[in-house]
Amino acid sequence: MLGGQDSKQHTVQPYVTGTSVIGLKCADGVVLGADTLVSYGSLAKNRKTSRLMTVSKHCTLGFSGEYSDFQEIKSTLEELMISEYCMADKIPMQPRAIHQYLARVMYEARNKQDPLYNQIVIGGVSPATGEGYLGLVDLLGTNYESEMIATGYGTYIALPLLRKAYRPDITVAEGRKVIEDCLRVLYYRDARSIDTVQISCVTKDGAETTEPFKLETAWEFKKFKAGSRLVDESTW
């Protein structure tokens, strides 16, 4: 019976969402960055929500999209990491394995016509080799690896900046500055972002995520003050 107690409702669109996540693979690790805002449509619902999650000592992930769906993914991952550590050889799953596991989770949900409305960026380092790993999986289960990744509005704004700054020998320290610059530009241009951000740096020594901090911004540019009226000589 439609609408009865036994009926199951699927999410048909995301409601409370986070915007861009930025990732950069470096010579000595990986850097991820995201702001701390989740929005209900155009309403800035919560400005203190961490969108970065430390999965293991050498792996961090960040999410864009529906916050409640990410909470489900987070719970699933936490249970998996405990199970794998206790039942196997006490060696945590590697970033590549976590990426592929999430790809299967997302693809299964999509096949059930109840997708998890997220884009997940996975960044980590192999403790054995020190090699960085950076991958993405979306709500369809589509997944890939890359030296640089951006989600949401960052696909259009931040990705060109990452490509311009990238070098095969770029260090984590340099990468952090690049990520910070990208988040600053997104704050200027994306109405669903704020200037409070977190950055996670993952090296062979482990993952370290900053406390939320405010970006240094400048609003002295003429076009920021006057907008399109700067070159508009009309009387309207």
JSON list of C-alpha atoms in Angstrom, two decimals:
[
{"chain": "A", "resi": 1, "resn": "MET", "atom": "CA", "xyz": [0.00, 0.00, 0.00]},
{"chain": "A", "resi": 2, "resn": "LEU", "atom": "CA", "xyz": [1.48, 3.33, -1.07]},
{"chain": "A", "resi": 3, "resn": "GLY", "atom": "CA", "xyz": [2.35, 5.59, 1.82]},
{"chain": "A", "resi": 4, "resn": "GLY", "atom": "CA", "xyz": [1.78, 2.82, 4.38]},
{"chain": "A", "resi": 5, "resn": "GLN", "atom": "CA", "xyz": [4.01, 1.95, 7.32]},
{"chain": "A", "resi": 6, "resn": "ASP", "atom": "CA", "xyz": [5.83, -0.74, 5.35]},
{"chain": "A", "resi": 7, "resn": "SER", "atom": "CA", "xyz": [6.66, 1.52, 2.41]},
{"chain": "A", "resi": 8, "resn": "LYS", "atom": "CA", "xyz": [10.26, 2.62, 1.90]},
{"chain": "A", "resi": 9, "resn": "GLN", "atom": "CA", "xyz": [11.15, 6.10, 0.76]},
{"chain": "A", "resi": 10, "resn": "HIS", "atom": "CA", "xyz": [14.35, 6.88, -1.10]},
{"chain": "A", "resi": 11, "resn": "THR", "atom": "CA", "xyz": [16.21, 10.15, -1.11]},
{"chain": "A", "resi": 12, "resn": "VAL", "atom": "CA", "xyz": [15.42, 11.84, -4.41]},
{"chain": "A", "resi": 13, "resn": "GLN", "atom": "CA", "xyz": [17.61, 14.90, -3.95]},
{"chain": "A", "resi": 14, "resn": "PRO", "atom": "CA", "xyz": [20.19, 16.15, -1.44]},
{"chain": "A", "resi": 15, "resn": "TYR", "atom": "CA", "xyz": [19.02, 18.66, 1.20]},
{"chain": "A", "resi": 16, "resn": "VAL", "atom": "CA", "xyz": [21.87, 19.55, 3.57]},
{"chain": "A", "resi": 17, "resn": "THR", "atom": "CA", "xyz": [25.01, 19.71, 1.48]},
{"chain": "A", "resi": 18, "resn": "GLY", "atom": "CA", "xyz": [28.68, 20.60, 1.56]},
{"chain": "A", "resi": 19, "resn": "THR", "atom": "CA", "xyz": [30.48, 22.16, -1.39]},
{"chain": "A", "resi": 20, "resn": "SER", "atom": "CA", "xyz": [33.98, 21.68, -2.81]},
{"chain": "A", "resi": 21, "resn": "VAL", "atom": "CA", "xyz": [36.77, 19.41, -1.58]},
{"chain": "A", "resi": 22, "resn": "ILE", "atom": "CA", "xyz": [40.27, 19.98, -3.00]},
{"chain": "A", "resi": 23, "resn": "GLY", "atom": "CA", "xyz": [43.03, 17.36, -3.16]},
{"chain": "A", "resi": 24, "resn": "LEU", "atom": "CA", "xyz": [46.63, 17.44, -4.37]},
{"chain": "A", "resi": 25, "resn": "LYS", "atom": "CA", "xyz": [49.12, 14.58, -4.59]},
{"chain": "A", "resi": 26, "resn": "CYS", "atom": "CA", "xyz": [52.66, 15.63, -3.65]},
{"chain": "A", "resi": 27, "resn": "ALA", "atom": "CA", "xyz": [56.08, 14.03, -3.81]},
{"chain": "A", "resi": 28, "resn": "ASP", "atom": "CA", "xyz": [56.06, 13.27, -0.08]},
{"chain": "A", "resi": 29, "resn": "GLY", "atom": "CA", "xyz": [52.34, 12.88, 0.61]},
{"chain": "A", "resi": 30, "resn": "VAL", "atom": "CA", "xyz": [48.85, 14.21, -0.07]},
{"chain": "A", "resi": 31, "resn": "VAL", "atom": "CA", "xyz": [46.99, 17.38, 0.94]},
{"chain": "A", "resi": 32, "resn": "LEU", "atom": "CA", "xyz": [43.19, 17.72, 1.22]},
{"chain": "A", "resi": 33, "resn": "GLY", "atom": "CA", "xyz": [41.18, 20.83, 2.02]},
{"chain": "A", "resi": 34, "resn": "ALA", "atom": "CA", "xyz": [37.54, 21.81, 2.56]},
{"chain": "A", "resi": 35, "resn": "ASP", "atom": "CA", "xyz": [35.53, 24.48, 4.30]},
{"chain": "A", "resi": 36, "resn": "THR", "atom": "CA", "xyz": [33.30, 23.77, 7.32]},
{"chain": "A", "resi": 37, "resn": "LEU", "atom": "CA", "xyz": [29.91, 24.84, 5.95]},
{"chain": "A", "resi": 38, "resn": "VAL", "atom": "CA", "xyz": [26.88, 22.69, 5.20]},
{"chain": "A", "resi": 39, "resn": "SER", "atom": "CA", "xyz": [23.94, 24.45, 3.56]},
{"chain": "A", "resi": 40, "resn": "TYR", "atom": "CA", "xyz": [20.21, 23.84, 3.45]},
{"chain": "A", "resi": 41, "resn": "GLY", "atom": "CA", "xyz": [19.56, 25.17, -0.04]},
{"chain": "A", "resi": 42, "resn": "SER", "atom": "CA", "xyz": [20.82, 28.76, 0.12]},
{"chain": "A", "resi": 43, "resn": "LEU", "atom": "CA", "xyz": [20.70, 28.82, 3.93]},
{"chain": "A", "resi": 44, "resn": "ALA", "atom": "CA", "xyz": [24.08, 28.48, 5.69]},
{"chain": "A", "resi": 45, "resn": "LYS", "atom": "CA", "xyz": [22.77, 25.85, 8.12]},
{"chain": "A", "resi": 46, "resn": "ASN", "atom": "CA", "xyz": [25.92, 24.92, 10.06]},
{"chain": "A", "resi": 47, "resn": "ARG", "atom": "CA", "xyz": [29.27, 26.71, 9.84]},
{"chain": "A", "resi": 48, "resn": "LYS", "atom": "CA", "xyz": [31.20, 24.32, 12.11]},
{"chain": "A", "resi": 49, "resn": "THR", "atom": "CA", "xyz": [30.85, 20.96, 10.37]},
{"chain": "A", "resi": 50, "resn": "SER", "atom": "CA", "xyz": [34.08, 19.11, 9.60]},
{"chain": "A", "resi": 51, "resn": "ARG", "atom": "CA", "xyz": [33.97, 17.65, 6.09]},
{"chain": "A", "resi": 52, "resn": "LEU", "atom": "CA", "xyz": [37.29, 15.85, 6.49]},
{"chain": "A", "resi": 53, "resn": "MET", "atom": "CA", "xyz": [37.55, 12.46, 8.18]},
{"chain": "A", "resi": 54, "resn": "THR", "atom": "CA", "xyz": [40.70, 10.66, 9.32]},
{"chain": "A", "resi": 55, "resn": "VAL", "atom": "CA", "xyz": [40.08, 7.04, 8.35]},
{"chain": "A", "resi": 56, "resn": "SER", "atom": "CA", "xyz": [43.41, 5.62, 9.53]},
{"chain": "A", "resi": 57, "resn": "LYS", "atom": "CA", "xyz": [46.86, 6.84, 10.45]},
{"chain": "A", "resi": 58, "resn": "HIS", "atom": "CA", "xyz": [47.76, 7.19, 6.77]},
{"chain": "A", "resi": 59, "resn": "CYS", "atom": "CA", "xyz": [44.42, 7.98, 5.14]},
{"chain": "A", "resi": 60, "resn": "THR", "atom": "CA", "xyz": [42.03, 10.94, 5.14]},
{"chain": "A", "resi": 61, "resn": "LEU", "atom": "CA", "xyz": [38.89, 11.59, 3.11]},
{"chain": "A", "resi": 62, "resn": "GLY", "atom": "CA", "xyz": [36.65, 14.56, 2.41]},
{"chain": "A", "resi": 63, "resn": "PHE", "atom": "CA", "xyz": [33.11, 14.78, 1.11]},
{"chain": "A", "resi": 64, "resn": "SER", "atom": "CA", "xyz": [30.87, 16.97, -1.00]},
{"chain": "A", "resi": 65, "resn": "GLY", "atom": "CA", "xyz": [27.13, 16.52, -1.18]},
{"chain": "A", "resi": 66, "resn": "GLU", "atom": "CA", "xyz": [24.48, 15.30, 1.26]},
{"chain": "A", "resi": 67, "resn": "TYR", "atom": "CA", "xyz": [25.66, 15.38, 4.88]},
{"chain": "A", "resi": 68, "resn": "SER", "atom": "CA", "xyz": [23.36, 12.60, 6.17]},
{"chain": "A", "resi": 69, "resn": "ASP", "atom": "CA", "xyz": [24.57, 10.24, 3.43]},
{"chain": "A", "resi": 70, "resn": "PHE", "atom": "CA", "xyz": [28.15, 10.96, 4.45]},
{"chain": "A", "resi": 71, "resn": "GLN", "atom": "CA", "xyz": [27.26, 10.13, 8.07]},
{"chain": "A", "resi": 72, "resn": "GLU", "atom": "CA", "xyz": [26.11, 6.72, 6.83]},
{"chain": "A", "resi": 73, "resn": "ILE", "atom": "CA", "xyz": [29.37, 6.24, 4.91]},
{"chain": "A", "resi": 74, "resn": "LYS", "atom": "CA", "xyz": [31.36, 7.35, 7.96]},
{"chain": "A", "resi": 75, "resn": "SER", "atom": "CA", "xyz": [29.64, 4.79, 10.22]},
{"chain": "A", "resi": 76, "resn": "THR", "atom": "CA", "xyz": [30.22, 2.03, 7.65]},
{"chain": "A", "resi": 77, "resn": "LEU", "atom": "CA", "xyz": [33.91, 2.91, 7.34]},
{"chain": "A", "resi": 78, "resn": "GLU", "atom": "CA", "xyz": [34.45, 3.06, 11.10]},
{"chain": "A", "resi": 79, "resn": "GLU", "atom": "CA", "xyz": [32.94, -0.42, 11.52]},
{"chain": "A", "resi": 80, "resn": "LEU", "atom": "CA", "xyz": [35.03, -1.75, 8.63]},
{"chain": "A", "resi": 81, "resn": "MET", "atom": "CA", "xyz": [38.31, -0.36, 10.00]},
{"chain": "A", "resi": 82, "resn": "ILE", "atom": "CA", "xyz": [37.67, -1.87, 13.44]},
{"chain": "A", "resi": 83, "resn": "SER", "atom": "CA", "xyz": [36.72, -5.23, 11.92]},
{"chain": "A", "resi": 84, "resn": "GLU", "atom": "CA", "xyz": [39.71, -5.37, 9.59]},
{"chain": "A", "resi": 85, "resn": "TYR", "atom": "CA", "xyz": [42.15, -4.40, 12.33]},
{"chain": "A", "resi": 86, "resn": "CYS", "atom": "CA", "xyz": [40.84, -6.89, 14.88]},
{"chain": "A", "resi": 87, "resn": "MET", "atom": "CA", "xyz": [40.19, -9.89, 12.63]},
{"chain": "A", "resi": 88, "resn": "ALA", "atom": "CA", "xyz": [43.16, -9.71, 10.28]},
{"chain": "A", "resi": 89, "resn": "ASP", "atom": "CA", "xyz": [46.80, -9.02, 11.10]},
{"chain": "A", "resi": 90, "resn": "LYS", "atom": "CA", "xyz": [46.28, -5.69, 12.90]},
{"chain": "A", "resi": 91, "resn": "ILE", "atom": "CA", "xyz": [47.36, -3.81, 9.77]},
{"chain": "A", "resi": 92, "resn": "PRO", "atom": "CA", "xyz": [44.87, -1.09, 8.71]},
{"chain": "A", "resi": 93, "resn": "MET", "atom": "CA", "xyz": [43.51, -1.03, 5.17]},
{"chain": "A", "resi": 94, "resn": "GLN", "atom": "CA", "xyz": [45.57, 0.95, 2.70]},
{"chain": "A", "resi": 95, "resn": "PRO", "atom": "CA", "xyz": [44.17, 4.06, 0.94]},
{"chain": "A", "resi": 96, "resn": "ARG", "atom": "CA", "xyz": [43.76, 2.23, -2.39]},
{"chain": "A", "resi": 97, "resn": "ALA", "atom": "CA", "xyz": [41.74, -0.53, -0.71]},
{"chain": "A", "resi": 98, "resn": "ILE", "atom": "CA", "xyz": [39.53, 2.02, 1.06]},
{"chain": "A", "resi": 99, "resn": "HIS", "atom": "CA", "xyz": [38.94, 3.79, -2.26]},
{"chain": "A", "resi": 100, "resn": "GLN", "atom": "CA", "xyz": [37.91, 0.57, -3.99]},
{"chain": "A", "resi": 101, "resn": "TYR", "atom": "CA", "xyz": [35.70, -0.45, -1.07]},
{"chain": "A", "resi": 102, "resn": "LEU", "atom": "CA", "xyz": [33.84, 2.87, -1.23]},
{"chain": "A", "resi": 103, "resn": "ALA", "atom": "CA", "xyz": [33.45, 2.50, -4.99]},
{"chain": "A", "resi": 104, "resn": "ARG", "atom": "CA", "xyz": [31.60, -0.80, -4.39]},
{"chain": "A", "resi": 105, "resn": "VAL", "atom": "CA", "xyz": [29.45, 0.73, -1.64]},
{"chain": "A", "resi": 106, "resn": "MET", "atom": "CA", "xyz": [28.43, 3.65, -3.85]},
{"chain": "A", "resi": 107, "resn": "TYR", "atom": "CA", "xyz": [27.77, 1.42, -6.87]},
{"chain": "A", "resi": 108, "resn": "GLU", "atom": "CA", "xyz": [25.62, -0.95, -4.81]},
{"chain": "A", "resi": 109, "resn": "ALA", "atom": "CA", "xyz": [23.52, 1.94, -3.49]},
{"chain": "A", "resi": 110, "resn": "ARG", "atom": "CA", "xyz": [23.12, 3.29, -7.02]},
{"chain": "A", "resi": 111, "resn": "ASN", "atom": "CA", "xyz": [21.93, -0.12, -8.28]},
{"chain": "A", "resi": 112, "resn": "LYS", "atom": "CA", "xyz": [19.28, -0.16, -5.55]},
{"chain": "A", "resi": 113, "resn": "GLN", "atom": "CA", "xyz": [17.97, 3.16, -6.91]},
{"chain": "A", "resi": 114, "resn": "ASP", "atom": "CA", "xyz": [18.91, 4.75, -3.58]},
{"chain": "A", "resi": 115, "resn": "PRO", "atom": "CA", "xyz": [22.29, 6.43, -4.23]},
{"chain": "A", "resi": 116, "resn": "LEU", "atom": "CA", "xyz": [24.41, 8.10, -1.60]},
{"chain": "A", "resi": 117, "resn": "TYR", "atom": "CA", "xyz": [24.51, 11.68, -2.85]},
{"chain": "A", "resi": 118, "resn": "ASN", "atom": "CA", "xyz": [28.21, 12.31, -2.30]},
{"chain": "A", "resi": 119, "resn": "GLN", "atom": "CA", "xyz": [31.51, 12.82, -4.01]},
{"chain": "A", "resi": 120, "resn": "ILE", "atom": "CA", "xyz": [34.26, 11.37, -1.82]},
{"chain": "A", "resi": 121, "resn": "VAL", "atom": "CA", "xyz": [37.95, 12.30, -2.15]},
{"chain": "A", "resi": 122, "resn": "ILE", "atom": "CA", "xyz": [40.37, 9.77, -0.63]},
{"chain": "A", "resi": 123, "resn": "GLY", "atom": "CA", "xyz": [43.94, 10.79, 0.09]},
{"chain": "A", "resi": 124, "resn": "GLY", "atom": "CA", "xyz": [46.64, 8.74, 1.77]},
{"chain": "A", "resi": 125, "resn": "VAL", "atom": "CA", "xyz": [50.15, 7.37, 1.80]},
{"chain": "A", "resi": 126, "resn": "SER", "atom": "CA", "xyz": [51.50, 3.85, 1.74]},
{"chain": "A", "resi": 127, "resn": "PRO", "atom": "CA", "xyz": [53.49, 3.48, 5.00]},
{"chain": "A", "resi": 128, "resn": "ALA", "atom": "CA", "xyz": [55.79, 0.94, 3.31]},
{"chain": "A", "resi": 129, "resn": "THR", "atom": "CA", "xyz": [56.80, 3.00, 0.25]},
{"chain": "A", "resi": 130, "resn": "GLY", "atom": "CA", "xyz": [55.80, 6.54, 1.23]},
{"chain": "A", "resi": 131, "resn": "GLU", "atom": "CA", "xyz": [53.98, 6.91, -2.10]},
{"chain": "A", "resi": 132, "resn": "GLY", "atom": "CA", "xyz": [50.94, 9.17, -2.09]},
{"chain": "A", "resi": 133, "resn": "TYR", "atom": "CA", "xyz": [47.51, 8.12, -3.29]},
{"chain": "A", "resi": 134, "resn": "LEU", "atom": "CA", "xyz": [44.62, 10.36, -4.35]},
{"chain": "A", "resi": 135, "resn": "GLY", "atom": "CA", "xyz": [41.28, 9.13, -5.69]},
{"chain": "A", "resi": 136, "resn": "LEU", "atom": "CA", "xyz": [37.64, 10.07, -6.09]},
{"chain": "A", "resi": 137, "resn": "VAL", "atom": "CA", "xyz": [34.34, 8.17, -6.12]},
{"chain": "A", "resi": 138, "resn": "ASP", "atom": "CA", "xyz": [30.92, 9.68, -6.84]},
{"chain": "A", "resi": 139, "resn": "LEU", "atom": "CA", "xyz": [27.28, 8.71, -6.28]},
{"chain": "A", "resi": 140, "resn": "LEU", "atom": "CA", "xyz": [27.26, 6.48, -9.38]},
{"chain": "A", "resi": 141, "resn": "GLY", "atom": "CA", "xyz": [30.28, 4.49, -8.24]},
{"chain": "A", "resi": 142, "resn": "THR", "atom": "CA", "xyz": [32.48, 6.13, -10.87]},
{"chain": "A", "resi": 143, "resn": "ASN", "atom": "CA", "xyz": [36.02, 6.21, -9.51]},
{"chain": "A", "resi": 144, "resn": "TYR", "atom": "CA", "xyz": [39.49, 7.25, -10.62]},
{"chain": "A", "resi": 145, "resn": "GLU", "atom": "CA", "xyz": [42.92, 8.30, -9.39]},
{"chain": "A", "resi": 146, "resn": "SER", "atom": "CA", "xyz": [44.64, 11.58, -10.21]},
{"chain": "A", "resi": 147, "resn": "GLU", "atom": "CA", "xyz": [47.43, 13.91, -9.13]},
{"chain": "A", "resi": 148, "resn": "MET", "atom": "CA", "xyz": [44.83, 16.62, -8.45]},
{"chain": "A", "resi": 149, "resn": "ILE", "atom": "CA", "xyz": [41.11, 16.43, -7.68]},
{"chain": "A", "resi": 150, "resn": "ALA", "atom": "CA", "xyz": [38.38, 18.96, -7.01]},
{"chain": "A", "resi": 151, "resn": "THR", "atom": "CA", "xyz": [34.66, 18.42, -6.43]},
{"chain": "A", "resi": 152, "resn": "GLY", "atom": "CA", "xyz": [31.61, 20.64, -6.66]},
{"chain": "A", "resi": 153, "resn": "TYR", "atom": "CA", "xyz": [32.20, 24.19, -7.85]},
{"chain": "A", "resi": 154, "resn": "GLY", "atom": "CA", "xyz": [35.91, 23.57, -7.39]},
{"chain": "A", "resi": 155, "resn": "THR", "atom": "CA", "xyz": [35.85, 21.48, -10.57]},
{"chain": "A", "resi": 156, "resn": "TYR", "atom": "CA", "xyz": [35.46, 24.72, -12.52]},
{"chain": "A", "resi": 157, "resn": "ILE", "atom": "CA", "xyz": [37.38, 27.17, -10.34]},
{"chain": "A", "resi": 158, "resn": "ALA", "atom": "CA", "xyz": [40.06, 25.27, -8.40]},
{"chain": "A", "resi": 159, "resn": "LEU", "atom": "CA", "xyz": [41.10, 22.53, -10.84]},
{"chain": "A", "resi": 160, "resn": "PRO", "atom": "CA", "xyz": [42.77, 24.96, -13.30]},
{"chain": "A", "resi": 161, "resn": "LEU", "atom": "CA", "xyz": [44.71, 26.48, -10.39]},
{"chain": "A", "resi": 162, "resn": "LEU", "atom": "CA", "xyz": [45.83, 23.03, -9.26]},
{"chain": "A", "resi": 163, "resn": "ARG", "atom": "CA", "xyz": [46.99, 22.14, -12.77]},
{"chain": "A", "resi": 164, "resn": "LYS", "atom": "CA", "xyz": [48.97, 25.37, -13.01]},
{"chain": "A", "resi": 165, "resn": "ALA", "atom": "CA", "xyz": [50.68, 24.85, -9.64]},
{"chain": "A", "resi": 166, "resn": "TYR", "atom": "CA", "xyz": [51.35, 21.10, -9.91]},
{"chain": "A", "resi": 167, "resn": "ARG", "atom": "CA", "xyz": [54.85, 19.71, -10.29]},
{"chain": "A", "resi": 168, "resn": "PRO", "atom": "CA", "xyz": [55.93, 16.07, -9.83]},
{"chain": "A", "resi": 169, "resn": "ASP", "atom": "CA", "xyz": [58.34, 17.21, -7.10]},
{"chain": "A", "resi": 170, "resn": "ILE", "atom": "CA", "xyz": [55.95, 19.54, -5.25]},
{"chain": "A", "resi": 171, "resn": "THR", "atom": "CA", "xyz": [56.20, 19.08, -1.49]},
{"chain": "A", "resi": 172, "resn": "VAL", "atom": "CA", "xyz": [53.39, 18.82, 1.06]},
{"chain": "A", "resi": 173, "resn": "ALA", "atom": "CA", "xyz": [54.37, 22.22, 2.48]},
{"chain": "A", "resi": 174, "resn": "GLU", "atom": "CA", "xyz": [54.04, 23.80, -0.96]},
{"chain": "A", "resi": 175, "resn": "GLY", "atom": "CA", "xyz": [50.87, 21.82, -1.66]},
{"chain": "A", "resi": 176, "resn": "ARG", "atom": "CA", "xyz": [49.24, 23.16, 1.49]},
{"chain": "A", "resi": 177, "resn": "LYS", "atom": "CA", "xyz": [49.75, 26.73, 0.27]},
{"chain": "A", "resi": 178, "resn": "VAL", "atom": "CA", "xyz": [48.22, 25.81, -3.10]},
{"chain": "A", "resi": 179, "resn": "ILE", "atom": "CA", "xyz": [45.18, 24.23, -1.43]},
{"chain": "A", "resi": 180, "resn": "GLU", "atom": "CA", "xyz": [44.76, 27.27, 0.80]},
{"chain": "A", "resi": 181, "resn": "ASP", "atom": "CA", "xyz": [44.87, 29.57, -2.24]},
{"chain": "A", "resi": 182, "resn": "CYS", "atom": "CA", "xyz": [42.24, 27.44, -4.00]},
{"chain": "A", "resi": 183, "resn": "LEU", "atom": "CA", "xyz": [39.94, 27.58, -0.97]},
{"chain": "A", "resi": 184, "resn": "ARG", "atom": "CA", "xyz": [40.40, 31.34, -0.82]},
{"chain": "A", "resi": 185, "resn": "VAL", "atom": "CA", "xyz": [39.36, 31.75, -4.48]},
{"chain": "A", "resi": 186, "resn": "LEU", "atom": "CA", "xyz": [36.37, 29.49, -3.89]},
{"chain": "A", "resi": 187, "resn": "TYR", "atom": "CA", "xyz": [35.33, 31.66, -0.94]},
{"chain": "A", "resi": 188, "resn": "TYR", "atom": "CA", "xyz": [35.39, 34.67, -3.26]},
{"chain": "A", "resi": 189, "resn": "ARG", "atom": "CA", "xyz": [33.42, 32.94, -6.03]},
{"chain": "A", "resi": 190, "resn": "ASP", "atom": "CA", "xyz": [31.22, 30.23, -4.51]},
{"chain": "A", "resi": 191, "resn": "ALA", "atom": "CA", "xyz": [28.11, 31.42, -2.65]},
{"chain": "A", "resi": 192, "resn": "ARG", "atom": "CA", "xyz": [27.94, 28.10, -0.75]},
{"chain": "A", "resi": 193, "resn": "SER", "atom": "CA", "xyz": [31.41, 28.35, 0.80]},
{"chain": "A", "resi": 194, "resn": "ILE", "atom": "CA", "xyz": [32.83, 30.23, 3.78]},
{"chain": "A", "resi": 195, "resn": "ASP", "atom": "CA", "xyz": [36.25, 31.42, 4.90]},
{"chain": "A", "resi": 196, "resn": "THR", "atom": "CA", "xyz": [36.60, 28.87, 7.73]},
{"chain": "A", "resi": 197, "resn": "VAL", "atom": "CA", "xyz": [38.47, 25.81, 6.45]},
{"chain": "A", "resi": 198, "resn": "GLN", "atom": "CA", "xyz": [40.38, 22.69, 7.42]},
{"chain": "A", "resi": 199, "resn": "ILE", "atom": "CA", "xyz": [43.42, 21.22, 5.70]},
{"chain": "A", "resi": 200, "resn": "SER", "atom": "CA", "xyz": [44.71, 17.67, 6.12]},
{"chain": "A", "resi": 201, "resn": "CYS", "atom": "CA", "xyz": [48.29, 16.72, 5.28]},
{"chain": "A", "resi": 202, "resn": "VAL", "atom": "CA", "xyz": [49.12, 13.02, 4.99]},
{"chain": "A", "resi": 203, "resn": "THR", "atom": "CA", "xyz": [52.74, 11.85, 4.92]},
{"chain": "A", "resi": 204, "resn": "LYS", "atom": "CA", "xyz": [54.55, 8.63, 5.82]},
{"chain": "A", "resi": 205, "resn": "ASP", "atom": "CA", "xyz": [54.61, 9.94, 9.40]},
{"chain": "A", "resi": 206, "resn": "GLY", "atom": "CA", "xyz": [50.81, 10.02, 9.55]},
{"chain": "A", "resi": 207, "resn": "ALA", "atom": "CA", "xyz": [47.78, 12.19, 8.86]},
{"chain": "A", "resi": 208, "resn": "GLU", "atom": "CA", "xyz": [47.43, 15.60, 10.48]},
{"chain": "A", "resi": 209, "resn": "THR", "atom": "CA", "xyz": [44.26, 17.66, 10.13]},
{"chain": "A", "resi": 210, "resn": "THR", "atom": "CA", "xyz": [44.21, 21.26, 11.27]},
{"chain": "A", "resi": 211, "resn": "GLU", "atom": "CA", "xyz": [41.61, 22.76, 13.53]},
{"chain": "A", "resi": 212, "resn": "PRO", "atom": "CA", "xyz": [39.20, 25.03, 11.62]},
{"chain": "A", "resi": 213, "resn": "PHE", "atom": "CA", "xyz": [40.87, 28.36, 10.83]},
{"chain": "A", "resi": 214, "resn": "LYS", "atom": "CA", "xyz": [39.91, 31.51, 8.93]},
{"chain": "A", "resi": 215, "resn": "LEU", "atom": "CA", "xyz": [41.50, 32.35, 5.61]},
{"chain": "A", "resi": 216, "resn": "GLU", "atom": "CA", "xyz": [43.18, 35.70, 5.12]},
{"chain": "A", "resi": 217, "resn": "THR", "atom": "CA", "xyz": [41.11, 37.53, 2.54]},
{"chain": "A", "resi": 218, "resn": "ALA", "atom": "CA", "xyz": [41.23, 40.89, 0.78]},
{"chain": "A", "resi": 219, "resn": "TRP", "atom": "CA", "xyz": [38.25, 42.82, -0.54]},
{"chain": "A", "resi": 220, "resn": "GLU", "atom": "CA", "xyz": [40.01, 45.91, -1.90]},
{"chain": "A", "resi": 221, "resn": "PHE", "atom": "CA", "xyz": [39.63, 44.85, -5.54]},
{"chain": "A", "resi": 222, "resn": "LYS", "atom": "CA", "xyz": [37.55, 47.39, -7.44]},
{"chain": "A", "resi": 223, "resn": "LYS", "atom": "CA", "xyz": [35.24, 44.78, -8.95]},
{"chain": "A", "resi": 224, "resn": "PHE", "atom": "CA", "xyz": [34.54, 43.31, -5.51]},
{"chain": "A", "resi": 225, "resn": "LYS", "atom": "CA", "xyz": [33.38, 46.74, -4.34]},
{"chain": "A", "resi": 226, "resn": "ALA", "atom": "CA", "xyz": [31.49, 47.89, -7.42]},
{"chain": "A", "resi": 227, "resn": "GLY", "atom": "CA", "xyz": [30.68, 44.60, -9.19]},
{"chain": "A", "resi": 228, "resn": "SER", "atom": "CA", "xyz": [29.43, 44.85, -12.76]},
{"chain": "A", "resi": 229, "resn": "ARG", "atom": "CA", "xyz": [28.66, 48.55, -12.27]},
{"chain": "A", "resi": 230, "resn": "LEU", "atom": "CA", "xyz": [32.39, 49.28, -12.45]},
{"chain": "A", "resi": 231, "resn": "VAL", "atom": "CA", "xyz": [32.34, 49.53, -16.25]},
{"chain": "A", "resi": 232, "resn": "ASP", "atom": "CA", "xyz": [28.62, 50.21, -16.65]},
{"chain": "A", "resi": 233, "resn": "GLU", "atom": "CA", "xyz": [27.97, 53.78, -17.76]},
{"chain": "A", "resi": 234, "resn": "SER", "atom": "CA", "xyz": [24.22, 53.37, -18.11]},
{"chain": "A", "resi": 235, "resn": "THR", "atom": "CA", "xyz": [21.76, 55.24, -15.90]},
{"chain": "A", "resi": 236, "resn": "TRP", "atom": "CA", "xyz": [19.88, 52.07, -14.86]}
]
